[in-house]
Coordinates of C-alpha atoms and ligand atoms in Angstrom, one line a residue:
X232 CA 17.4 -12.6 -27.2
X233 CA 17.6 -10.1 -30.3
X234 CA 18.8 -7.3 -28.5
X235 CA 22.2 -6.2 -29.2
X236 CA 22.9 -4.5 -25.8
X237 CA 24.3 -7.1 -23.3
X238 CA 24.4 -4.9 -20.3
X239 CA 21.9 -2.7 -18.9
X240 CA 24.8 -0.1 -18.1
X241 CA 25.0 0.5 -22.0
X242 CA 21.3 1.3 -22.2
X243 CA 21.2 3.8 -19.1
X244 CA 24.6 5.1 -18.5
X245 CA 25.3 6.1 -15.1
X246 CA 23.1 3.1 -13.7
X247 CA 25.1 1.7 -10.8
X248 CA 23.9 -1.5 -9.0
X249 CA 24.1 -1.1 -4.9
X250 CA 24.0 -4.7 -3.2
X251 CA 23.8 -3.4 0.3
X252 CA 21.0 -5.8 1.9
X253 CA 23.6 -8.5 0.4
X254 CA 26.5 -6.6 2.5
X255 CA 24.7 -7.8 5.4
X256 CA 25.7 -11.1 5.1
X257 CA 24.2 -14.4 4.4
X258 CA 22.6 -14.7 7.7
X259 CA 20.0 -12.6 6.1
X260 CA 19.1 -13.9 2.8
X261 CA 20.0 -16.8 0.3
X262 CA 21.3 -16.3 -3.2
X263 CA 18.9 -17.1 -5.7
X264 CA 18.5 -18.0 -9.5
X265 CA 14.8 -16.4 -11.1
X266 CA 13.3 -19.3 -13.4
X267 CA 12.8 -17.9 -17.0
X268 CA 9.2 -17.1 -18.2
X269 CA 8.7 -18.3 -21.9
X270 CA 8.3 -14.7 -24.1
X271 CA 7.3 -11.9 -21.8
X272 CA 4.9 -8.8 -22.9
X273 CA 4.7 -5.8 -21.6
X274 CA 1.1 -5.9 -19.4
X275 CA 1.6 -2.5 -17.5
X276 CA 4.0 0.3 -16.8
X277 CA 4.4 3.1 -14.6
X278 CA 6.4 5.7 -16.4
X279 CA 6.1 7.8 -12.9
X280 CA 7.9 4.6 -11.3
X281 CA 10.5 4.4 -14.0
X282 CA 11.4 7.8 -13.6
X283 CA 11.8 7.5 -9.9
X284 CA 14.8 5.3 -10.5
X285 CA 16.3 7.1 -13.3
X286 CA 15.2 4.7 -15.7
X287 CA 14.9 6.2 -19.6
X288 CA 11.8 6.5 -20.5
X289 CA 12.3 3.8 -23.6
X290 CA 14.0 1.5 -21.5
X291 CA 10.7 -1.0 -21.3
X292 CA 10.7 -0.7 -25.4
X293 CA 14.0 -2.8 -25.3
X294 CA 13.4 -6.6 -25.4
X295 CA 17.1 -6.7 -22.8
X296 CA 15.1 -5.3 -20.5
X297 CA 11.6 -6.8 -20.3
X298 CA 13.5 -10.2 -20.1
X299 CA 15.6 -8.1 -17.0
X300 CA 12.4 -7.3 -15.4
X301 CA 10.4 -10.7 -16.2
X302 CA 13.9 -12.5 -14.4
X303 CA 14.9 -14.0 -17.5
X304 CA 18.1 -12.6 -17.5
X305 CA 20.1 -10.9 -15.0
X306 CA 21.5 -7.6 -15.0
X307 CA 25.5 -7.3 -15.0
X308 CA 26.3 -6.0 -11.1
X309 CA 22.9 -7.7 -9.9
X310 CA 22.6 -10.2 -7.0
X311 CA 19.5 -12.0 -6.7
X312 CA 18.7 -12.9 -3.3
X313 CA 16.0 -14.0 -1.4
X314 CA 15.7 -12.9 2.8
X315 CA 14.6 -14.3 5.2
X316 CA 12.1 -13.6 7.7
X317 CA 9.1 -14.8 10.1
X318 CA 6.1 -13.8 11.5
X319 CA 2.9 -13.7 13.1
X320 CA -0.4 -14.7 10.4
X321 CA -3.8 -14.7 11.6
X322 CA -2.5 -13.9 15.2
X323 CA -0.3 -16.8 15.3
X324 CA 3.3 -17.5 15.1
X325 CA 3.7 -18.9 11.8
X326 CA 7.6 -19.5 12.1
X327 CA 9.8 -18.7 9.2
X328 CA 8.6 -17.4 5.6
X329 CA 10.7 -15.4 4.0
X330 CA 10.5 -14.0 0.4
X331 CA 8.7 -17.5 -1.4
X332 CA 8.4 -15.8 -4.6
X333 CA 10.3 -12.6 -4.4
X334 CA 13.9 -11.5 -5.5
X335 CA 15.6 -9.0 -5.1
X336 CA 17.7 -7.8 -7.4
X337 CA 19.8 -5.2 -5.7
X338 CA 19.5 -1.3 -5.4
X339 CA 19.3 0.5 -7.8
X340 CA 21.4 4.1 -7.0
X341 CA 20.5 6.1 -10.6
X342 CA 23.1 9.1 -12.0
X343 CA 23.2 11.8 -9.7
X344 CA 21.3 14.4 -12.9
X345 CA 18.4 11.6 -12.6
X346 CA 17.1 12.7 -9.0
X347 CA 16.0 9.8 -8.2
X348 CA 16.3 8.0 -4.6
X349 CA 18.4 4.6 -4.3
X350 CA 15.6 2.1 -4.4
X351 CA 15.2 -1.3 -4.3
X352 CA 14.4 -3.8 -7.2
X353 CA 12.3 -7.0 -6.5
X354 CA 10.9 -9.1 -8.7
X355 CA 7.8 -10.7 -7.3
X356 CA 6.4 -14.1 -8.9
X357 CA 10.1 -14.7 -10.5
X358 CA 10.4 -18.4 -9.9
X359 CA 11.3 -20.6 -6.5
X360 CA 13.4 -19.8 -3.9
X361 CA 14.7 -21.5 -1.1
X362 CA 11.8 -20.1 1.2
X363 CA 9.0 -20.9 -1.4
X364 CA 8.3 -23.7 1.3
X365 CA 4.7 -25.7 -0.5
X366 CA 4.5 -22.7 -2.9
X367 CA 5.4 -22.4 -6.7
X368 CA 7.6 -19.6 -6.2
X369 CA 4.7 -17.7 -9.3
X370 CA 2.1 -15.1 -9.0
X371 CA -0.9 -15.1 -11.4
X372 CA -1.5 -12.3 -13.6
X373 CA -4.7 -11.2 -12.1
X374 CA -2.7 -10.2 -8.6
X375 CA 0.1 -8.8 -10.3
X376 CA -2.0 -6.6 -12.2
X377 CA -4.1 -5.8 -8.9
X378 CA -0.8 -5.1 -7.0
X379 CA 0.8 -2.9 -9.7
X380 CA -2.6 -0.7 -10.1
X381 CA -3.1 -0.1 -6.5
X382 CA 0.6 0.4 -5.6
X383 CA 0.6 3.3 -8.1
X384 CA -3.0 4.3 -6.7
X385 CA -1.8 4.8 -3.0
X386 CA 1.0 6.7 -4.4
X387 CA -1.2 9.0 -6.4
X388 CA -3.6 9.3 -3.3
X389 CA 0.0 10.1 -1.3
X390 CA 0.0 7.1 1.0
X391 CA 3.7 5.7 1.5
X392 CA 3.5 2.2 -0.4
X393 CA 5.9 0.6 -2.5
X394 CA 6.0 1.4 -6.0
X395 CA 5.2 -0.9 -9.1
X396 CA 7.6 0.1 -12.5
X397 CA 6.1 -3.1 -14.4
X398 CA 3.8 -5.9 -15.2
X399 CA 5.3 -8.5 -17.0
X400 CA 3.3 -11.1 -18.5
X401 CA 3.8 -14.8 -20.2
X402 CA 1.6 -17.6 -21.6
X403 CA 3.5 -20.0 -18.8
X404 CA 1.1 -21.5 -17.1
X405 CA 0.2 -21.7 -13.1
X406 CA -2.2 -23.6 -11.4
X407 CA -4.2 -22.3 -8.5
X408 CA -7.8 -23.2 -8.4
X409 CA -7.9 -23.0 -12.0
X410 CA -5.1 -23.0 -14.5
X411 CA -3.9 -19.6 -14.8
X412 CA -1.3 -17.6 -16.1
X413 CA 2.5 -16.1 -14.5
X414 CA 3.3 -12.8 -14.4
X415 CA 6.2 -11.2 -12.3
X416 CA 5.7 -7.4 -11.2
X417 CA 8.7 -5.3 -10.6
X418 CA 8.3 -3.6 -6.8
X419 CA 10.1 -0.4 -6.1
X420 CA 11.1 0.5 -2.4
X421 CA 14.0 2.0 -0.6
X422 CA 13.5 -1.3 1.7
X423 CA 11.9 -4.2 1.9
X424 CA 12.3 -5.0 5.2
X425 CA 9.2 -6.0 7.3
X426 CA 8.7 -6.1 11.2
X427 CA 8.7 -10.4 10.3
X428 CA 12.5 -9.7 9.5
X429 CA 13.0 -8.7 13.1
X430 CA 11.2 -11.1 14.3
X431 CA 12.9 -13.7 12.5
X432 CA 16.4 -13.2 14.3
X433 CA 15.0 -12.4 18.0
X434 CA 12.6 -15.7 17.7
X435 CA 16.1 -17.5 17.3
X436 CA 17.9 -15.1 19.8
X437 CA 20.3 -14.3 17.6
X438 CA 21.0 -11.2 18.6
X439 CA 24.2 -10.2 17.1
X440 CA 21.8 -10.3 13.6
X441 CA 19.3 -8.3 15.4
X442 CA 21.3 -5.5 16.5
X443 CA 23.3 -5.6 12.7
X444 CA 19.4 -5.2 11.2
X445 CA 18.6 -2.5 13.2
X446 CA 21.8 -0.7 12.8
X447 CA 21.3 -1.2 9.1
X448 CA 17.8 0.0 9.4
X449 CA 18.6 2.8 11.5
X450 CA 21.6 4.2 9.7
X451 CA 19.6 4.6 6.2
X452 CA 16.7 5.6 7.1
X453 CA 16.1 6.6 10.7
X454 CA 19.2 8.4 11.6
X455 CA 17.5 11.1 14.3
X456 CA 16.6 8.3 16.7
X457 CA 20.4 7.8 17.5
X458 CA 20.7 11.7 18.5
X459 CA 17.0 11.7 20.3
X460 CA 17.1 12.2 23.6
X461 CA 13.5 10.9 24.4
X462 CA 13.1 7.8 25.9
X463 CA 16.6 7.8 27.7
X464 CA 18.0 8.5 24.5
X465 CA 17.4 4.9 23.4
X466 CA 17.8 4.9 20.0
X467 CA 16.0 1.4 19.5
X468 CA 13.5 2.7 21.8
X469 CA 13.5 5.6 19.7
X470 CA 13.3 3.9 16.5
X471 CA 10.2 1.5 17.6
X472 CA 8.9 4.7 18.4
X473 CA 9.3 5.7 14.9
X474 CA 8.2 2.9 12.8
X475 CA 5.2 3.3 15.9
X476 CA 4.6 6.6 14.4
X477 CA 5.0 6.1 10.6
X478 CA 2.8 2.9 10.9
X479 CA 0.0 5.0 12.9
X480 CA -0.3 7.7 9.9
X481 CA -0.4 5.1 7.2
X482 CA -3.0 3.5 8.8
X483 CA -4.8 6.6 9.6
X484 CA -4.6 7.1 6.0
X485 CA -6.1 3.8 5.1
X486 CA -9.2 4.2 7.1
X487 CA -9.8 8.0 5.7
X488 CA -9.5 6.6 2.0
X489 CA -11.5 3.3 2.7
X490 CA -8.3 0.8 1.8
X491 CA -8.6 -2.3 3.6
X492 CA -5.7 -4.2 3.2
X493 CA -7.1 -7.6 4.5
X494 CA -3.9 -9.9 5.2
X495 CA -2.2 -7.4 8.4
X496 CA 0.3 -10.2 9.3
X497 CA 3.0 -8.6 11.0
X498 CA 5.6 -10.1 7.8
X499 CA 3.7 -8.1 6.0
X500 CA 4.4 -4.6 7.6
X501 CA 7.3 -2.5 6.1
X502 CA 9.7 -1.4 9.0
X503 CA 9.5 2.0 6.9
X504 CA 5.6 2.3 7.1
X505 CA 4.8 1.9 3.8
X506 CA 2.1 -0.1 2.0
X507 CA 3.1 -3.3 1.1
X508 CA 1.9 -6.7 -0.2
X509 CA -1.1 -6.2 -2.2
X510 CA -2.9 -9.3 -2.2
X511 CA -7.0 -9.1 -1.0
X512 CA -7.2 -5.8 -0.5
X513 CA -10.5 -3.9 -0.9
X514 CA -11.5 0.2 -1.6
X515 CA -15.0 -0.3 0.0
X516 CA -17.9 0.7 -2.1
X517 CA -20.7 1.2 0.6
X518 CA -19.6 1.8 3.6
X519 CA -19.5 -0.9 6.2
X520 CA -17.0 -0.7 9.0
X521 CA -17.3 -4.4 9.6
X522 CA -16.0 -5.1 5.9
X523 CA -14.3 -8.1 5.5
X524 CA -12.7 -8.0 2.3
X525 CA -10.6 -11.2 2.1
X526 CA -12.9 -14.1 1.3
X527 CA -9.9 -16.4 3.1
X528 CA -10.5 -14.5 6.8
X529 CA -13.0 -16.3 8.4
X530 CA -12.9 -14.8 11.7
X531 CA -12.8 -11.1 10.2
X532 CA -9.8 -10.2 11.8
X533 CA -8.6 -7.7 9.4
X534 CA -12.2 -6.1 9.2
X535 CA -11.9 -2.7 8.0
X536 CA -13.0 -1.1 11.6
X537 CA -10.1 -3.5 13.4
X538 CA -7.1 -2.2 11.2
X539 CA -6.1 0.7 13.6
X540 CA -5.7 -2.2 16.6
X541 CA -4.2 -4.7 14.8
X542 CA -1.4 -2.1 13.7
X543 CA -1.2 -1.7 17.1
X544 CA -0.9 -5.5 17.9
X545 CA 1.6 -6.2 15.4
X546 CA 3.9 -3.0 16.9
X547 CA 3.9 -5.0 20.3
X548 CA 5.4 -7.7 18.3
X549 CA 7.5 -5.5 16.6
X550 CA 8.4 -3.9 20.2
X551 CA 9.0 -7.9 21.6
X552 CA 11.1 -8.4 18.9
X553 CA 13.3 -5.3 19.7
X554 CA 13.3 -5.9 23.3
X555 CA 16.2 -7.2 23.3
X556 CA 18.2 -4.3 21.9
X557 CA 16.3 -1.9 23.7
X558 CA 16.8 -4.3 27.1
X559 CA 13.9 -2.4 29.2
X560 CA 10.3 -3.0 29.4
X561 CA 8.9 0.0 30.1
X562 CA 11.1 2.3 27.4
X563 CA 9.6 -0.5 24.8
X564 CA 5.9 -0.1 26.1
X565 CA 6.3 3.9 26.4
X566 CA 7.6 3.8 22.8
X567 CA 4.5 1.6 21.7
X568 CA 2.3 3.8 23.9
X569 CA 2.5 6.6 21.7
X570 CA 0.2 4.9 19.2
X571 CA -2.5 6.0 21.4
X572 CA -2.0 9.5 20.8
X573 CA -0.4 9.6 17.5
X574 CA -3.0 7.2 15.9
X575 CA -6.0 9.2 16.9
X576 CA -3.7 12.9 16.2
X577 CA -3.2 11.4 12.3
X578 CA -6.8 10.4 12.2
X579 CA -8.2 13.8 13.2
X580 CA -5.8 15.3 10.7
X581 CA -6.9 13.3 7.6
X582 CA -10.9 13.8 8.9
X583 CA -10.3 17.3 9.0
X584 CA -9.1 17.4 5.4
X585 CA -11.7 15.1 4.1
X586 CA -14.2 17.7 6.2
X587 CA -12.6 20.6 4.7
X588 CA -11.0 22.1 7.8
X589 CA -7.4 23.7 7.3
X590 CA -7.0 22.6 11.1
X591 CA -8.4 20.1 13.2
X592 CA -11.8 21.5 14.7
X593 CA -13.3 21.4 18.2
X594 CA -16.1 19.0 18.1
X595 CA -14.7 17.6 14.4
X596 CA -14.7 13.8 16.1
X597 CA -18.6 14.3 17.0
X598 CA -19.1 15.5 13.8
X599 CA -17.2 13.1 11.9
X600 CA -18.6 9.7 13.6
X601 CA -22.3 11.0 12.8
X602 CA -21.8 11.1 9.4
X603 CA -19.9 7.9 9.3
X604 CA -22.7 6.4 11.5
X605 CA -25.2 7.7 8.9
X606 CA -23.1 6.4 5.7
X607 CA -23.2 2.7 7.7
X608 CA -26.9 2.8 8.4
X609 CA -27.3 3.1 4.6
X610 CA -24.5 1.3 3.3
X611 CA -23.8 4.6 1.4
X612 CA -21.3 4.9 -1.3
X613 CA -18.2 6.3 0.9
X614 CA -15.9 7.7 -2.1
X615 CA -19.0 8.8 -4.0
X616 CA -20.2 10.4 -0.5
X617 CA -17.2 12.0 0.4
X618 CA -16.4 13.5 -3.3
X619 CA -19.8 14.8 -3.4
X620 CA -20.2 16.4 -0.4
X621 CA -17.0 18.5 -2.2
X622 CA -18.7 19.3 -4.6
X623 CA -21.8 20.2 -2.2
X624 CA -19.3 22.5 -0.6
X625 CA -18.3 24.3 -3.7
X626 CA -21.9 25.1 -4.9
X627 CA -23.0 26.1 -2.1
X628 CA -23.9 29.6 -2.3
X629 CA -26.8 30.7 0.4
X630 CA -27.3 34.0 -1.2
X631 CA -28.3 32.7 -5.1
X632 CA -30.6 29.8 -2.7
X633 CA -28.6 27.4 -5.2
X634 CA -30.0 24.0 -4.0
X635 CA -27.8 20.5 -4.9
X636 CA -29.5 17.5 -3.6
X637 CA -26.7 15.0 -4.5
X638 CA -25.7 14.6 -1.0
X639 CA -29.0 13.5 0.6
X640 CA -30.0 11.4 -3.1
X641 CA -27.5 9.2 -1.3
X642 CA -29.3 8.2 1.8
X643 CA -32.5 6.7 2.8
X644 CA -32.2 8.8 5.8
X645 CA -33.3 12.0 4.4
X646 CA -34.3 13.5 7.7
X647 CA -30.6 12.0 9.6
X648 CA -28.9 13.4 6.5
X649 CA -30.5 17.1 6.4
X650 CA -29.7 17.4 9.9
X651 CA -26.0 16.8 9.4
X652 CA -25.2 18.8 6.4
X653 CA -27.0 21.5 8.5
X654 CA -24.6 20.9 11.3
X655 CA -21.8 21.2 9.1
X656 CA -22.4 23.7 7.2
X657 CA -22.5 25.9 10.1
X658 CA -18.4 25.2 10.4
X659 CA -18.3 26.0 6.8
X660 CA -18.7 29.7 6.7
X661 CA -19.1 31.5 3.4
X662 CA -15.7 33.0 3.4
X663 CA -14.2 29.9 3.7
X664 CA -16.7 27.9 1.5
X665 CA -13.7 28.2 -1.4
X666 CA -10.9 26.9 0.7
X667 CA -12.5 24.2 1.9
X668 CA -14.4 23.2 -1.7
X669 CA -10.3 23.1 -2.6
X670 CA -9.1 21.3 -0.1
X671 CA -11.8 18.5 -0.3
X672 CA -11.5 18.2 -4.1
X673 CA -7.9 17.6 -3.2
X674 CA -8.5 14.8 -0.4
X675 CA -11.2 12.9 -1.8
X676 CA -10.9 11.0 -4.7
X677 CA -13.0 11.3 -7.7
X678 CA -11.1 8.0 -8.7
X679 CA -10.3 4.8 -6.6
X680 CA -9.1 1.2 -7.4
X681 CA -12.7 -0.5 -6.3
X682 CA -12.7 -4.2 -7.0
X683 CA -14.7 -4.2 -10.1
X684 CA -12.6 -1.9 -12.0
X685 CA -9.5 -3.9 -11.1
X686 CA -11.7 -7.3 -12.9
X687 CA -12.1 -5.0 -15.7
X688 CA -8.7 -4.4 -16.6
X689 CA -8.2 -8.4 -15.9
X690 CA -10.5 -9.2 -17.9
X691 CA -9.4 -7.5 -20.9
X692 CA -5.7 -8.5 -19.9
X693 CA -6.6 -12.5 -19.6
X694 CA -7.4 -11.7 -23.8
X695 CA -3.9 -9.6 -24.1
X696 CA -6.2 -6.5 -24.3
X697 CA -3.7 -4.0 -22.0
X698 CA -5.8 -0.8 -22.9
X699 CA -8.2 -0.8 -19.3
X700 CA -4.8 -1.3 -17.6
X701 CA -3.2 1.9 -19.2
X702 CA -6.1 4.2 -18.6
X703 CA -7.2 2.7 -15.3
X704 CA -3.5 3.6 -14.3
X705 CA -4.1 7.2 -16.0
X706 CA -7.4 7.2 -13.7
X707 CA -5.8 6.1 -10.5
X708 CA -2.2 8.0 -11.1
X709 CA -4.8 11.2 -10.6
X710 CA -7.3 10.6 -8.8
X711 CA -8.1 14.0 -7.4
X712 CA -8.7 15.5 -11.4
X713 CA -11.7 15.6 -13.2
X714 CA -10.7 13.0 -16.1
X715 CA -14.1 13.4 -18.2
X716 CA -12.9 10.8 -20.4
X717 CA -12.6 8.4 -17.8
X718 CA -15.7 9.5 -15.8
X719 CA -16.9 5.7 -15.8
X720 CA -14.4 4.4 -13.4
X721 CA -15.5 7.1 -10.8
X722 CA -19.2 5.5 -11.4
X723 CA -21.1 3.7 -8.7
X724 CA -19.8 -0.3 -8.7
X725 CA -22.2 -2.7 -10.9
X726 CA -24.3 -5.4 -9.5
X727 CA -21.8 -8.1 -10.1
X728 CA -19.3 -6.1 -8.0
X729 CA -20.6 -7.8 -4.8
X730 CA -20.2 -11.1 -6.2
X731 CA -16.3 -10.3 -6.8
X732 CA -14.3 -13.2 -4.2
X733 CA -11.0 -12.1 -3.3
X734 CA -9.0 -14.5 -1.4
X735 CA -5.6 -15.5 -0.4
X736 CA -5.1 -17.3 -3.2
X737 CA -2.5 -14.9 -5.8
Ligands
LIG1053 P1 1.5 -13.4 1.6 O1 0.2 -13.9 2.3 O2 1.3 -13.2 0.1 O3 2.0 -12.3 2.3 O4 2.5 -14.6 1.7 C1 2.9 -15.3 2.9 C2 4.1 -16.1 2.6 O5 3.9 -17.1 1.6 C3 5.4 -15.3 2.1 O6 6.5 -16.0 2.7 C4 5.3 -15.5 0.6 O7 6.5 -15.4 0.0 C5 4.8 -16.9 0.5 N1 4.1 -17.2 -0.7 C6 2.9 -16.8 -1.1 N2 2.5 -17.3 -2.4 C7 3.6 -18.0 -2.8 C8 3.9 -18.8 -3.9 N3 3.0 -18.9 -4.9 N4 5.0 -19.5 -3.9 C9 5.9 -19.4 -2.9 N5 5.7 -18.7 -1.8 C10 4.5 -18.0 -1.7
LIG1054 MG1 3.5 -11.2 2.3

């Protein structure tokens, strides 16, 4: 250590560490030490991230705090901890995990002039903890760098995810199939708390813990549900009904964007709704709805078409879980219930934008699965599709007979094709032809993290090359701007993108 500055406070004044998941008690979590990572580099940083926490801008410059963020040195005020949770994998109960590779380092409340929102620090990959169980407590550079990229993606496509501030890489060696390198990437998020966490302390009826989670959970960040007066004015009731909600959009979200997360164990969905735990997921390139996009799901049980219903599954474990607190059936089921209108409400909304409609449209569903149907039958391009057809939108002028085949060059089904876009350009009227072009160029991507592009920026990083990481960030940070420089990663994937494997293994 060269650096003259000993505490972090000195380098950001104002900074003030928060330990308030550690005010819960030890019930909860178990102190941790991070293991040290021989001379860490700087793979990746979000300066949008950085900011959100009040962080200076030069902060990553300093060597104090790469070793902070690569857990070789902890921060003066700091706690690291490790919690505890369980959960259901596959569709089983799979019993007690807990964070195996994770600390978390407190929250971090930045100086009131900074704007920014008390987050939560975790450093994922930074050694052992008590819950690693068979694991190494590490995380290989080619999933960190995939989990930083696409956290900062779904942010720039505005689905709620946790935030990435960091990459940090080292030489120190880990061994999955093959030897590989550590890397520990610094996650952002008001909480981490999963449904598994509340399924931890109901599994073992300790209900005291339960109630004190929920209370905790409630209190920050769902306060209305204890003045609601749905649902008998339950507010646990009222708060499943919540997260029931929140979950419902993000997924709806997912499915409009083409995200397929692939590992939809209930430990790893954020009691907040966000996007969380980046390990296998998949942007599909043609569209399939039977996309399976981690290599370790055999049965296809997080298939892209079956994320809306296992959401919906893992609520109802979510909703066991709270029973309890809630202590009535039928408020718990009526509270779950709602996924079945607020599911398919948030999934007409996001159609509607992709379709160009300021409001949802009578007849949009018809229209909607046609096209879908068509894209399947042809395995078409679905981001390429959809950012097309705004395009097709905008230069569409019937009067100058303007004529853009880009949308039917995409399908083998000329005749199927022709027939939709007819179809739907009748809803697009020439008044509105502008209004629409706008809001589809602001809904569909030009720019998505597909799986090839993400091996790209590997690639180049595995040789200490961090250039593809920067400007696939750039990319991905806007992914609704024309970025002519960067046109290549809005290209159709390579051949060797279907021979990609993504599995469990991180
Ligand atoms: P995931 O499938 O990544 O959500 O992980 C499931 C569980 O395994 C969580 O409890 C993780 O913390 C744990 N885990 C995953 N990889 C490791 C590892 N390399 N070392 C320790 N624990 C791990
Ligand atoms: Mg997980």
């Amino acid at each position: 250590m060269h650096d003259t500055l000993s505490d972090p406070a000195q380098l950001a004044p104002g900074w003030r560490w928060d330990n308030s998941f550690a005010a819960l008690g030890s019930d909860f979590y178990t102190p941790m030490a991070t293991q040290p990572i021989a001379q860490p580099y700087v793979v990746g940083h979000s300066a949008s991230a950085q900011s959100l926490i009040g962080l200076p801008a030069h902060a990553l410059q300093s060597e104090l705090w790469q070793h902070i963020l690569a857990g070789n040195q902890v921060p003066s005020g700091a706690q690291p901890l490790s919690t505890v949770y369980s959960g259901h994998q596959f569709g089983v109960w799979a019993g007690q995990l807990g964070d195996g590779r994770a600390a978390l380092l407190g929250e971090m409340a930045p100086p009131p002039e900074h704007n920014g929102v008390a987050h939560e620090i975790q450093l994922k990959g930074a050694g052992l903890t008590p819950y690693s169980r068979m694991g190494d407590g590490r995380a290989v550079l080619r999933s960190s760098i995939r989990e930083f990229l696409c956290s900062e993606a779904m942010h720039g496509l505005g689905i709620p995810t946790t935030r990435a501030l960091c990459v940090m890489g080292s030489d120190h060696p880990v061994y999955r199939e093959q030897p590989e390198t550590a890397a520990v990437v610094t996650r952002l998020a008001p909480t981490f708390i999963r449904f598994g966490h509340f399924e931890h302390f109901s599994h073992h009826d300790l209900h005291a813990q339960l109630r004190q989670l929920a209370d905790f959970v409630i209190d920050r960040f769902y306060p209305q549900c204890r003045a609601d007066t749905r649902l008998n004015g339950n507010a646990y009731a009222n708060f499943l009904q919540a997260v029931t909600e929140r979950t419902a959009a993000m997924v709806a979200q997912w499915q409009a964007v083409g995200f397929c997360h692939g590992v939809m164990n209930t430990d790893n969905m954020s009691i907040l709704g966000l996007t969380i735990d980046y390990g296998p997921f998949q942007f599909l390139d043609a569209f399939y709805p039977g996309h399976i996009c981690n290599h370790s799901d055999n049965q296809g049980r997080y298939a892209f078409y079956k994320q809306p219903n296992v959401a919906y599954w893992n609520l109802y474990c979510l909703g066991q879980a709270l029973l309890p607190l809630i202590e009535d059936q039928e408020l718990t089921i009526a509270a779950l219930e709602t996924y079945k209108t607020s599911y398919p409400q948030a999934q007409d909304a996001c159609m509607a934008a992709k379709l160009g409609f300021p409001a949802v449209q009578e007849g949009q569903r018809d229209l909607a699965d046609n096209v879908l149907r068509l894209l399947a039958a042809d395995r078409v391009d679905y981001s390429i599709f959809w950012r097309r057809l705004s395009h097709w939108v905008n230069n569409r002028d019937d009067s100058a007979g303007v004529k853009d085949d880009s949308v039917r060059d995409l399908f083998l089904d000329r005749a199927g094709i022709d027939a939709w876009l007819l179809q739907y350009s009748e809803r697009i009227t020439q008044t509105r032809r502008g209004l629409a072009a706008d809001l589809m160029l602001k809904t569909n991507p030009k720019y998505v993290l597909r799986n090839h592009l993400g091996e790209l920026a590997i690639r180049a990083a595995k040789n200490k090359n961090f250039s593809v990481v920067a400007q696939l960030l750039r990319a991905l940070e806007h992914p609704f701007d024309e970025q002519p420089e960067l046109e290549s990663f809005a290209d159709f994937p390579p051949d060797w993108a279907s021979g990609i494997s993504i599995s469990c293994s991180s």
